[in-house]
Coordinates of C-alpha atoms and ligand atoms in Angstrom, one line a residue:
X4 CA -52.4 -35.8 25.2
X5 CA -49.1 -37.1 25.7
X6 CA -45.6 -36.0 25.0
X7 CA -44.3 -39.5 22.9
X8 CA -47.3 -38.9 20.7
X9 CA -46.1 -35.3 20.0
X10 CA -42.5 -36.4 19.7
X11 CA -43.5 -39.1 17.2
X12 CA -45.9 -36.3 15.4
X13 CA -43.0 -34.0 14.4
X14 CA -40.5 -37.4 14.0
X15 CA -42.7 -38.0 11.2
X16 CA -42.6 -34.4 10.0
X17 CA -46.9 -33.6 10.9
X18 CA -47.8 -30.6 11.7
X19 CA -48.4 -30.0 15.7
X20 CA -51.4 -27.9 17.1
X21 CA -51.2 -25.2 19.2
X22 CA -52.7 -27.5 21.7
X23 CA -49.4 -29.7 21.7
X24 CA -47.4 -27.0 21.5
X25 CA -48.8 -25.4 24.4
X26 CA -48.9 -29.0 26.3
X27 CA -45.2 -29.2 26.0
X28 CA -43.9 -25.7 27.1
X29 CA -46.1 -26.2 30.1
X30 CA -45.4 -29.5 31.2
X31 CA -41.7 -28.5 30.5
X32 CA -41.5 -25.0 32.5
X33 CA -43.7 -26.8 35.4
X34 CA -41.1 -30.0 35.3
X35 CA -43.9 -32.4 34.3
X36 CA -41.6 -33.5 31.5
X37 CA -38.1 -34.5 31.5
X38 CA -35.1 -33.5 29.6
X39 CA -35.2 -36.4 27.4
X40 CA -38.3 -36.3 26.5
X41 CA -38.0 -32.5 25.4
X42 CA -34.2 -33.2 23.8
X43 CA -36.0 -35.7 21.5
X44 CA -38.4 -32.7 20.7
X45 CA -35.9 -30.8 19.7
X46 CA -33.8 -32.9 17.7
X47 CA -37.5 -33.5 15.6
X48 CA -38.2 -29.7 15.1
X49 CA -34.2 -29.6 14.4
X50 CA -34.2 -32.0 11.8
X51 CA -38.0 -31.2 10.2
X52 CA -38.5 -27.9 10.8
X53 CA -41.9 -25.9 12.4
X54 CA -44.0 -24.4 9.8
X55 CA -44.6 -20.6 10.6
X56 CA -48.0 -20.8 12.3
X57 CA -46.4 -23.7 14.4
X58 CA -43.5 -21.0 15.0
X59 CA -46.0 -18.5 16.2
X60 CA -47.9 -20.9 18.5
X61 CA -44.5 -21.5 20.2
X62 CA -43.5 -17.9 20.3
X63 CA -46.3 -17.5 22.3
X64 CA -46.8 -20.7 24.7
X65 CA -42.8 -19.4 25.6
X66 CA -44.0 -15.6 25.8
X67 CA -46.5 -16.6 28.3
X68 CA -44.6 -18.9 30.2
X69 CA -43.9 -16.3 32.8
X70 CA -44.1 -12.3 33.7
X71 CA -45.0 -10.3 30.8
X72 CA -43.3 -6.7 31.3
X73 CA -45.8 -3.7 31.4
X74 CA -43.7 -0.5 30.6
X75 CA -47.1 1.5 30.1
X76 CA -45.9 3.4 33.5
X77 CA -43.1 4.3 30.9
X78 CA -44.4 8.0 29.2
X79 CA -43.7 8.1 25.3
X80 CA -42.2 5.6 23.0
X81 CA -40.1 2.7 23.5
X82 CA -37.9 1.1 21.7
X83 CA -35.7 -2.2 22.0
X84 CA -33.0 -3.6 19.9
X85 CA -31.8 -7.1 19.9
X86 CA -28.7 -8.6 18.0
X87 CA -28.2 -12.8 17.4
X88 CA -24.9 -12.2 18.9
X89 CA -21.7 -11.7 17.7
X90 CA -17.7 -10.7 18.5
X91 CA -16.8 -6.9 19.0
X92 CA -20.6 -6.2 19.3
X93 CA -20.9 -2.8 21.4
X94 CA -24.4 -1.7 19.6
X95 CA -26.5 -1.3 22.0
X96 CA -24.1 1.2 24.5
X97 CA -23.9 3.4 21.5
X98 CA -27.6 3.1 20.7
X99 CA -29.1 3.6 23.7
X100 CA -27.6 7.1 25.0
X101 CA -28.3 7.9 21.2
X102 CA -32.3 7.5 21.0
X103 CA -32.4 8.8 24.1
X104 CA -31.1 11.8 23.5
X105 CA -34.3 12.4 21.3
X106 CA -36.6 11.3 24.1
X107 CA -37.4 7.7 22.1
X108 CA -37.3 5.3 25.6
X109 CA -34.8 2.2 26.0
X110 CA -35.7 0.2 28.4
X111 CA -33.4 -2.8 28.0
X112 CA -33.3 -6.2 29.5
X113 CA -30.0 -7.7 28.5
X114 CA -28.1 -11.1 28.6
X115 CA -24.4 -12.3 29.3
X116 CA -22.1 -13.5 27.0
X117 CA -21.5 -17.0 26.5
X118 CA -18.6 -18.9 24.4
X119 CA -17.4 -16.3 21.7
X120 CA -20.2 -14.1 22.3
X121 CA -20.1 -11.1 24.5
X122 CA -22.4 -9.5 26.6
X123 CA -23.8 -6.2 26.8
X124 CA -24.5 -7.3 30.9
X125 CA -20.6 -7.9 31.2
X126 CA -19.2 -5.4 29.5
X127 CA -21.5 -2.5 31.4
X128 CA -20.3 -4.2 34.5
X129 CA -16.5 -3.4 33.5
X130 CA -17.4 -0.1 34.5
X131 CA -16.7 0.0 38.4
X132 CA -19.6 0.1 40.2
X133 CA -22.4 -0.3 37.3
X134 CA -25.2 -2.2 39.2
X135 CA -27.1 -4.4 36.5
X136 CA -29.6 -5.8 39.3
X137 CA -32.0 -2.9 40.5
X138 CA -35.9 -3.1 41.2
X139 CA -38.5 -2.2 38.3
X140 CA -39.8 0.5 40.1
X141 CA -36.6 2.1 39.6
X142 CA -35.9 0.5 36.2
X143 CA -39.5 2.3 35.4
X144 CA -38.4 5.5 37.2
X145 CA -35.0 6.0 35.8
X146 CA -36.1 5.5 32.4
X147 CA -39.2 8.1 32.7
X148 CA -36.3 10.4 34.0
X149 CA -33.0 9.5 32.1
X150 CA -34.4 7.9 28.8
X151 CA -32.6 4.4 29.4
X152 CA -31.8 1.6 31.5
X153 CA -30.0 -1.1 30.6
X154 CA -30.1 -4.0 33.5
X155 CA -30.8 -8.1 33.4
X156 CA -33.1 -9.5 32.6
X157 CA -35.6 -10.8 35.6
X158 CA -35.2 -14.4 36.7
X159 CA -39.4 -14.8 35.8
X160 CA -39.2 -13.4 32.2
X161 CA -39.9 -16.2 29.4
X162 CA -38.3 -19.3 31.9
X163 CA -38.9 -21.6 28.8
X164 CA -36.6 -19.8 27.1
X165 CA -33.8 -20.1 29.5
X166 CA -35.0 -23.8 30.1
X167 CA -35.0 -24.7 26.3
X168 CA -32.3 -22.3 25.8
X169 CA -30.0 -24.5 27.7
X170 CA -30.7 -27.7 26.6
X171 CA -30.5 -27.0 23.3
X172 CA -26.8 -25.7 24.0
X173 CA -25.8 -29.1 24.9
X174 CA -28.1 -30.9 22.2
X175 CA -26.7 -29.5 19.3
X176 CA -30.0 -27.5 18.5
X177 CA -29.2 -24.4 18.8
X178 CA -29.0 -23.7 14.9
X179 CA -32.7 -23.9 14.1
X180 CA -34.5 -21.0 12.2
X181 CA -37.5 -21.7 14.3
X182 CA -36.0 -22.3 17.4
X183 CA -34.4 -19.1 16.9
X184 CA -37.0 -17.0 16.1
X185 CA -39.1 -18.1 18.8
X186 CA -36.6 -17.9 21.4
X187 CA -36.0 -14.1 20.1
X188 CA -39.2 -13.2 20.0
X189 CA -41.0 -14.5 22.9
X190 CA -38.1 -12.6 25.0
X191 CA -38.4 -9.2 23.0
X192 CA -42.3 -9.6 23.0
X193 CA -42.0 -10.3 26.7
X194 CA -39.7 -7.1 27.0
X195 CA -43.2 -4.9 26.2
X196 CA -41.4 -2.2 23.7
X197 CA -43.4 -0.8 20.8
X198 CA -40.5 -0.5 18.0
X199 CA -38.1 -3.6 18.0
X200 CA -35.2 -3.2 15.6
X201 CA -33.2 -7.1 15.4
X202 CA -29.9 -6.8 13.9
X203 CA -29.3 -10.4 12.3
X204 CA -25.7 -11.2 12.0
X205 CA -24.2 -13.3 9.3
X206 CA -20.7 -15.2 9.0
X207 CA -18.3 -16.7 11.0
X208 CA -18.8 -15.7 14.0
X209 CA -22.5 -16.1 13.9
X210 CA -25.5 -18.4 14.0
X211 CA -26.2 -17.4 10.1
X212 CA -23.7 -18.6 7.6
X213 CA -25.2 -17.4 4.9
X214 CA -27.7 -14.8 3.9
X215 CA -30.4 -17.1 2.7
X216 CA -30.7 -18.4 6.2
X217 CA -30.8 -14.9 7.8
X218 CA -33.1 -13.8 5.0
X219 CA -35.4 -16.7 6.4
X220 CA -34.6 -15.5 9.6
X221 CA -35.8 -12.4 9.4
X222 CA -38.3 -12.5 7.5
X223 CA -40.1 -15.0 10.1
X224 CA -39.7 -12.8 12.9
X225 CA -40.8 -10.0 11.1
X226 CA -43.9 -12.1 10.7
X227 CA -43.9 -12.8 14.3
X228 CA -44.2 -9.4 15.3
X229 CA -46.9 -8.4 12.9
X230 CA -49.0 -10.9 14.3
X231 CA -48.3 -9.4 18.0
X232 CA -49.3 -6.2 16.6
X233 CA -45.3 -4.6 17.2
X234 CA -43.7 -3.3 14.6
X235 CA -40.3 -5.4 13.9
X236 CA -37.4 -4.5 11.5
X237 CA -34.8 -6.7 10.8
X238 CA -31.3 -5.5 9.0
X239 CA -28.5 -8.2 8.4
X240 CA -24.7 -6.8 9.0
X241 CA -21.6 -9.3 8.8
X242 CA -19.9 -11.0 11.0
X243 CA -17.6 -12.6 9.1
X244 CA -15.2 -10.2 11.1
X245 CA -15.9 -8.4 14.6
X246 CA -17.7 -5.2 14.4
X247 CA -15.4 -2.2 15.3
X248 CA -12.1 -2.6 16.6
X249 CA -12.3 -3.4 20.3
X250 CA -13.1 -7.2 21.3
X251 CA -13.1 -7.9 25.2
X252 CA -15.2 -6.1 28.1
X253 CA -13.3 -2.6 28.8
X254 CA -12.4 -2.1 25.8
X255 CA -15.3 -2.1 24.1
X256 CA -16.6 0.4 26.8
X257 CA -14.0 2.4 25.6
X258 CA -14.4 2.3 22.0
X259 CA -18.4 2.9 22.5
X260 CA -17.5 6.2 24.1
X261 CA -15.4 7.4 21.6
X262 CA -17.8 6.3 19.1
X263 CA -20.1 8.8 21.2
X264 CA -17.5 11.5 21.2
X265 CA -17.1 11.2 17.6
X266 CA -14.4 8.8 17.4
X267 CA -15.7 5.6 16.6
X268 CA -14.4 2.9 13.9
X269 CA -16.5 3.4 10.3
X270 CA -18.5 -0.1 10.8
X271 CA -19.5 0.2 14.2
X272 CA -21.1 4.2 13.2
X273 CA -22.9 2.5 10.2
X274 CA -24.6 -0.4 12.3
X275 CA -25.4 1.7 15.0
X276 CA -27.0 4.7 13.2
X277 CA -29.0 2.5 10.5
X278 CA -30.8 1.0 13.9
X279 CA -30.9 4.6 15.3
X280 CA -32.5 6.0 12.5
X281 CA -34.9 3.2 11.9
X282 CA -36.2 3.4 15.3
X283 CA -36.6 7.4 14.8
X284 CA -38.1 7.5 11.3
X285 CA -40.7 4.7 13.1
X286 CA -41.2 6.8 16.0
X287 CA -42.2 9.7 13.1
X288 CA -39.6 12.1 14.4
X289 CA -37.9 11.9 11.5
X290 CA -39.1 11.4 7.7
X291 CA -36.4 9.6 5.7
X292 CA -33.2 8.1 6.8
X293 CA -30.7 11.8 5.3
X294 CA -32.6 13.6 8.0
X295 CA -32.0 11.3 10.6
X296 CA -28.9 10.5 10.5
X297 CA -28.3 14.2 10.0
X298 CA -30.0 14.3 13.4
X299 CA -27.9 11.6 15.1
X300 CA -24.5 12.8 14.3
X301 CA -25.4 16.7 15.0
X302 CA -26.2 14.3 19.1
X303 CA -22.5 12.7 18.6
X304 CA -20.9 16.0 18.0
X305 CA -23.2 18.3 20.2
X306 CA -22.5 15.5 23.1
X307 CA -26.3 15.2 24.1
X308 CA -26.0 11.5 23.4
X309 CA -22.9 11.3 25.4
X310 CA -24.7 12.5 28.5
X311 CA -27.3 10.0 28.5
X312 CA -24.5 7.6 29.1
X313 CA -22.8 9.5 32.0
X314 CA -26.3 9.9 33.2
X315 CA -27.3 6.2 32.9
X316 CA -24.1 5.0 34.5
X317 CA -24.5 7.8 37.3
X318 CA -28.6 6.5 38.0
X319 CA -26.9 2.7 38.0
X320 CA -24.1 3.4 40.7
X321 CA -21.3 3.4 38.4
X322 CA -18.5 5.6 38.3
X323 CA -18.8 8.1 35.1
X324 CA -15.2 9.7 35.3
X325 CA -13.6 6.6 33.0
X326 CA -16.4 8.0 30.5
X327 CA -14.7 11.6 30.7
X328 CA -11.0 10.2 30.5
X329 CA -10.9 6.7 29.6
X330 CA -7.5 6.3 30.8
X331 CA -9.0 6.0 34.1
X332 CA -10.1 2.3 33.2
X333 CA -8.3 -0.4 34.9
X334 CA -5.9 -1.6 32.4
X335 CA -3.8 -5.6 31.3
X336 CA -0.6 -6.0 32.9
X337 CA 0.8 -6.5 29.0
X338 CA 0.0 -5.3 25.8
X339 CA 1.5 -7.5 23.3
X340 CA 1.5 -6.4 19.0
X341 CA 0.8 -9.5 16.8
X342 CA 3.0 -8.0 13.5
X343 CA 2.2 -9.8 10.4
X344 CA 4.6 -12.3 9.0
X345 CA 3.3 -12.0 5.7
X346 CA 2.7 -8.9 3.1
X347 CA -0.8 -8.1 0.9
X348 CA -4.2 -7.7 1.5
X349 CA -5.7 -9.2 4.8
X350 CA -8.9 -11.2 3.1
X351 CA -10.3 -12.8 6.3
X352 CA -10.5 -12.2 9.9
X353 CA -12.3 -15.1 11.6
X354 CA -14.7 -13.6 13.9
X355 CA -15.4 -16.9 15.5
X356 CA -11.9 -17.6 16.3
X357 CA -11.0 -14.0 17.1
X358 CA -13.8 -14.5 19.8
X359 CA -12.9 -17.8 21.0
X360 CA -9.0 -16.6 21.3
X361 CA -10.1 -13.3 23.7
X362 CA -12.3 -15.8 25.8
X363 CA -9.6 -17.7 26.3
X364 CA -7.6 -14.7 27.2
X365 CA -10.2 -14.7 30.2
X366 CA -12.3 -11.8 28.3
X367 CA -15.4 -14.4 28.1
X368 CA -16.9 -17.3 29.6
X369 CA -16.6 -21.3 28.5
X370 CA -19.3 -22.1 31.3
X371 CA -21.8 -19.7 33.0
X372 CA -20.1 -19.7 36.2
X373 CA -16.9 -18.8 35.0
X374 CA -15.4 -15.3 36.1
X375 CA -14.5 -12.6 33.5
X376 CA -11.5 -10.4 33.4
X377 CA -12.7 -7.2 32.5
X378 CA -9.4 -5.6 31.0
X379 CA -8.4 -8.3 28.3
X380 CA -9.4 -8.8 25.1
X381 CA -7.6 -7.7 21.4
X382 CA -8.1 -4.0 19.8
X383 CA -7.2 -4.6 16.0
X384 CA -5.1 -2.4 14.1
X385 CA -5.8 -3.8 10.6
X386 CA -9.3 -5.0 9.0
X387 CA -10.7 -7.1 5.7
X388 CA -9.4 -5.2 2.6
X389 CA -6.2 -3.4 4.7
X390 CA -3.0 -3.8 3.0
X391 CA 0.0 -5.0 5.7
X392 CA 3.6 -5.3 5.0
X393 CA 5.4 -7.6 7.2
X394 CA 6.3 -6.9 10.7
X395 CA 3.0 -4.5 10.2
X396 CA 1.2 -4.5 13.8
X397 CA -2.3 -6.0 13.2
X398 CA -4.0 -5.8 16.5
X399 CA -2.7 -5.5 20.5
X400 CA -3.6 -8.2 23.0
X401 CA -4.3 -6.7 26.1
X402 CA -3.0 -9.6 28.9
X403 CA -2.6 -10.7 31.9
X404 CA 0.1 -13.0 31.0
X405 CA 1.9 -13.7 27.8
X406 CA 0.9 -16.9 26.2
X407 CA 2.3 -18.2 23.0
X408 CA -0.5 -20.1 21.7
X409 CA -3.4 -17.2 22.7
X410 CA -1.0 -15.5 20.1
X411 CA -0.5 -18.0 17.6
X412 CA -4.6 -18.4 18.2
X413 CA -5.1 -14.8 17.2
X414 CA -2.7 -15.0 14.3
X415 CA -4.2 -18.0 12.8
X416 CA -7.4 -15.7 12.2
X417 CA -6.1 -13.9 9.2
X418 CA -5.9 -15.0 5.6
X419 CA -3.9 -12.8 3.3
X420 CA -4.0 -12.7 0.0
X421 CA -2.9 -10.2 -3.3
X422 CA -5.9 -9.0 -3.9
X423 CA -8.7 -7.1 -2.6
X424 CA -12.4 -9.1 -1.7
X425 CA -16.1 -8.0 -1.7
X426 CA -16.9 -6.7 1.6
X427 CA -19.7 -5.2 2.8
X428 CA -20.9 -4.7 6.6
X429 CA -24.9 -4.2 6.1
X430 CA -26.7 -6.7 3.7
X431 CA -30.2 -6.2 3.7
X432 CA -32.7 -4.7 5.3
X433 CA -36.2 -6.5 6.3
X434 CA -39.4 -4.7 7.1
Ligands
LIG1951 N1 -30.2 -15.6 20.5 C1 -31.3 -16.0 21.3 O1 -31.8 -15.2 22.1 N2 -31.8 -17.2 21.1 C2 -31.3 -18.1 20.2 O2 -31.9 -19.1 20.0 C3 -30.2 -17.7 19.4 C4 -29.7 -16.4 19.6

């Protein structure tokens, strides 16, 4: 077997075995096979596709590519949740303390943000002290005691992924249903929970465009799963804008926790407690989806699901008391309102560009090594469908330094218009 022949296979749009499949992820992880070699690969399955048993074989050659977590030291049920990535998303903080608090186990391996992207790694590292980096006996021990741990993800867990992961960045492969479900899925396999809950995000600030795609999307890793014997549930939410409010490390932090205290923005609630209750009614505490999310706000207002975040941050070094008054977070030297020029209906905030403006405000990362500033980012005052007169305030950069085009950036992400669109922020649900 050779890699040109398997190139020139899926060139000419054949089917590959699991043989070939398996050939190349090894050859590639062990460095038998340059960069090239496996760019040309990927430009092939790009451009003609894997059929879903070649999707599986994949999912699996990178799923055994390296350690394979065992949380059976880990007493009762565990869940994970995993979202394509988006702006503003500040899921999984909610999320976590929230199953928790019923005694469903997160035990959470998560990544960094990149480009417009946050990450959950970055923005629980806003919180001074939060140590992302401890050993998995404690990871083990901490979620056995607390409920959850939320820490990176090991440097041996699914290497193809990070190896194809980064090559396809600078290839101009990244947007393949495939490539995307096997990359997903070999990591949340890898990750060893019972009940995985994916939370597909569609629109400009996405991978998906459309809904077709994440339909297809979904749908195949649902199918994944199955065949790994987990159960997977997909649901599709927009990200035409940013979920919630809050866009930028600190400030997220701080709109989770009021989200936990009761005082969250209506999108962010909706997202987090359809996962919530999914992951509840499949862990048969609850029956239907009323009595669930009964359940989960009766934890936001009793503060039980608050706790498990004090109590996670506590077990992780951090410093809880910003979680009690949030003031107590380091702060931007400036706060700077963007007031509309115009009056009517905002009909589009552009996620993508909203994200790309608060990385350039320092809040995210062009490169890997690039540093973060914790305390910038944009908190928007106005969303889709909100009617704005002019010299209404429709969102407050937090900076370091006052720069006219990071403004004019920001600005440039609304349309207005004099009429109201369709909105909606949870599409579908797959199962
Ligand atoms: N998220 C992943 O983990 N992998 C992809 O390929 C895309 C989004």
């Amino acid at each position: 077997m050779n890699m040109i022949d398997i190139i020139s296979k899926k060139r000419d749009n054949l089917t590959l075995t699991k043989e070939e499949i398996e050939f190349f992820i090894n050859g590639y992880v062990k460095g038998l096979i340059p960069d090239y070699q496996v760019s040309s690969l990927l430009m092939a399955i790009f451009l003609n596709g894997l059929n879903d048993e070649e999707t599986i074989y994949l999912t699996d050659s990178m799923l055994h590519s390296g350690e394979v977590m065992d949380l059976s030291k880990i007493e009762g049920i565990k869940a994970d949740k995993h979202s394509t990535g988006g702006v503003g998303d500040k899921v999984s903080l909610v999320l976590g303390p929230i199953i928790a608090s019923f005694g469903v186990k997160l035990a959470k391996m998560s990544g960094r943000g990149l480009g417009h992207t946050g990450g959950t790694l970055d923005k629980l590292e806003s919180i001074p002290g939060f140590n992302i980096n401890i050993s998995g006996t404690r990871f083990i021990n901490q979620v056995n005691t607390i409920g959850l741990a939320i820490v990176g993800q090991t440097q041996n867990l699914v290497p193809a992924d990070k190896l194809l992961y980064a090559l396809r960045d600078v290839t101009a492969t990244v947007d393949s249903i495939p490539l995307i479900a096997s990359s997903i899925m070999s990591k949340k396999l890898a990750s060893g929970a019972d009940i995985i809950v994916l939370d597909v995000k569609v629109g400009s600030g996405a991978f998906m465009k459309n809904i077709d795609d994440a339909l297809k999307l979904s749908n195949l890793m649902v199918k994944i799963g199955k065949k790994f014997n987990k159960h997977v549930s997909c649901i599709i939410t927009d990200m035409d804008e940013p979920l919630g409010l809050a866009i930028g490390n600190n400030l997220e932090v701080i709109e989770a926790v009021n989200t936990l205290k009761g005082n969250g923005p209506k999108d962010l609630l909706e997202v987090t407690m359809k996962i919530a209750a999914k992951i509840l009614i499949k862990a048969k505490l609850y029956k239907t989806e009323k009595d669930a999310n009964e359940a989960i706000l009766e934890h936001i207002n009793n503060g039980t699901a608050l706790k498990k975040l004090k109590d996670m941050i506590a077990a992780q070094d951090g410093d809880n008391s910003p979680i009690f008054d949030t003031n107590l977070f380091p702060k931007s030297k400036y706060i700077y309102e963007v007031k509309s020029k115009k009056k009517g209906y905002i009909t589009h905030m552009d996620a993508l560009k909203l994200g790309v403006a608060s990385m350039h405000m320092g809040a995210g990362r062009l490169k890997k090594e690039d540093p973060i500033n914790f305390n910038v980012g944009i908190v928007l005052n106005k969303k889709t469908n909100d009617y704005v007169n002019i010299n209404d305030t429709l969102c407050y950069l937090h900076m370091d330094k006052i720069d006219e085009d990071m403004i004019k950036e920001v600005y440039d992400a609304y349309t207005f218009g004099d009429k109201k669109v369709e909105f909606k922020t949870i599409f579908e649900e797959v199962d």
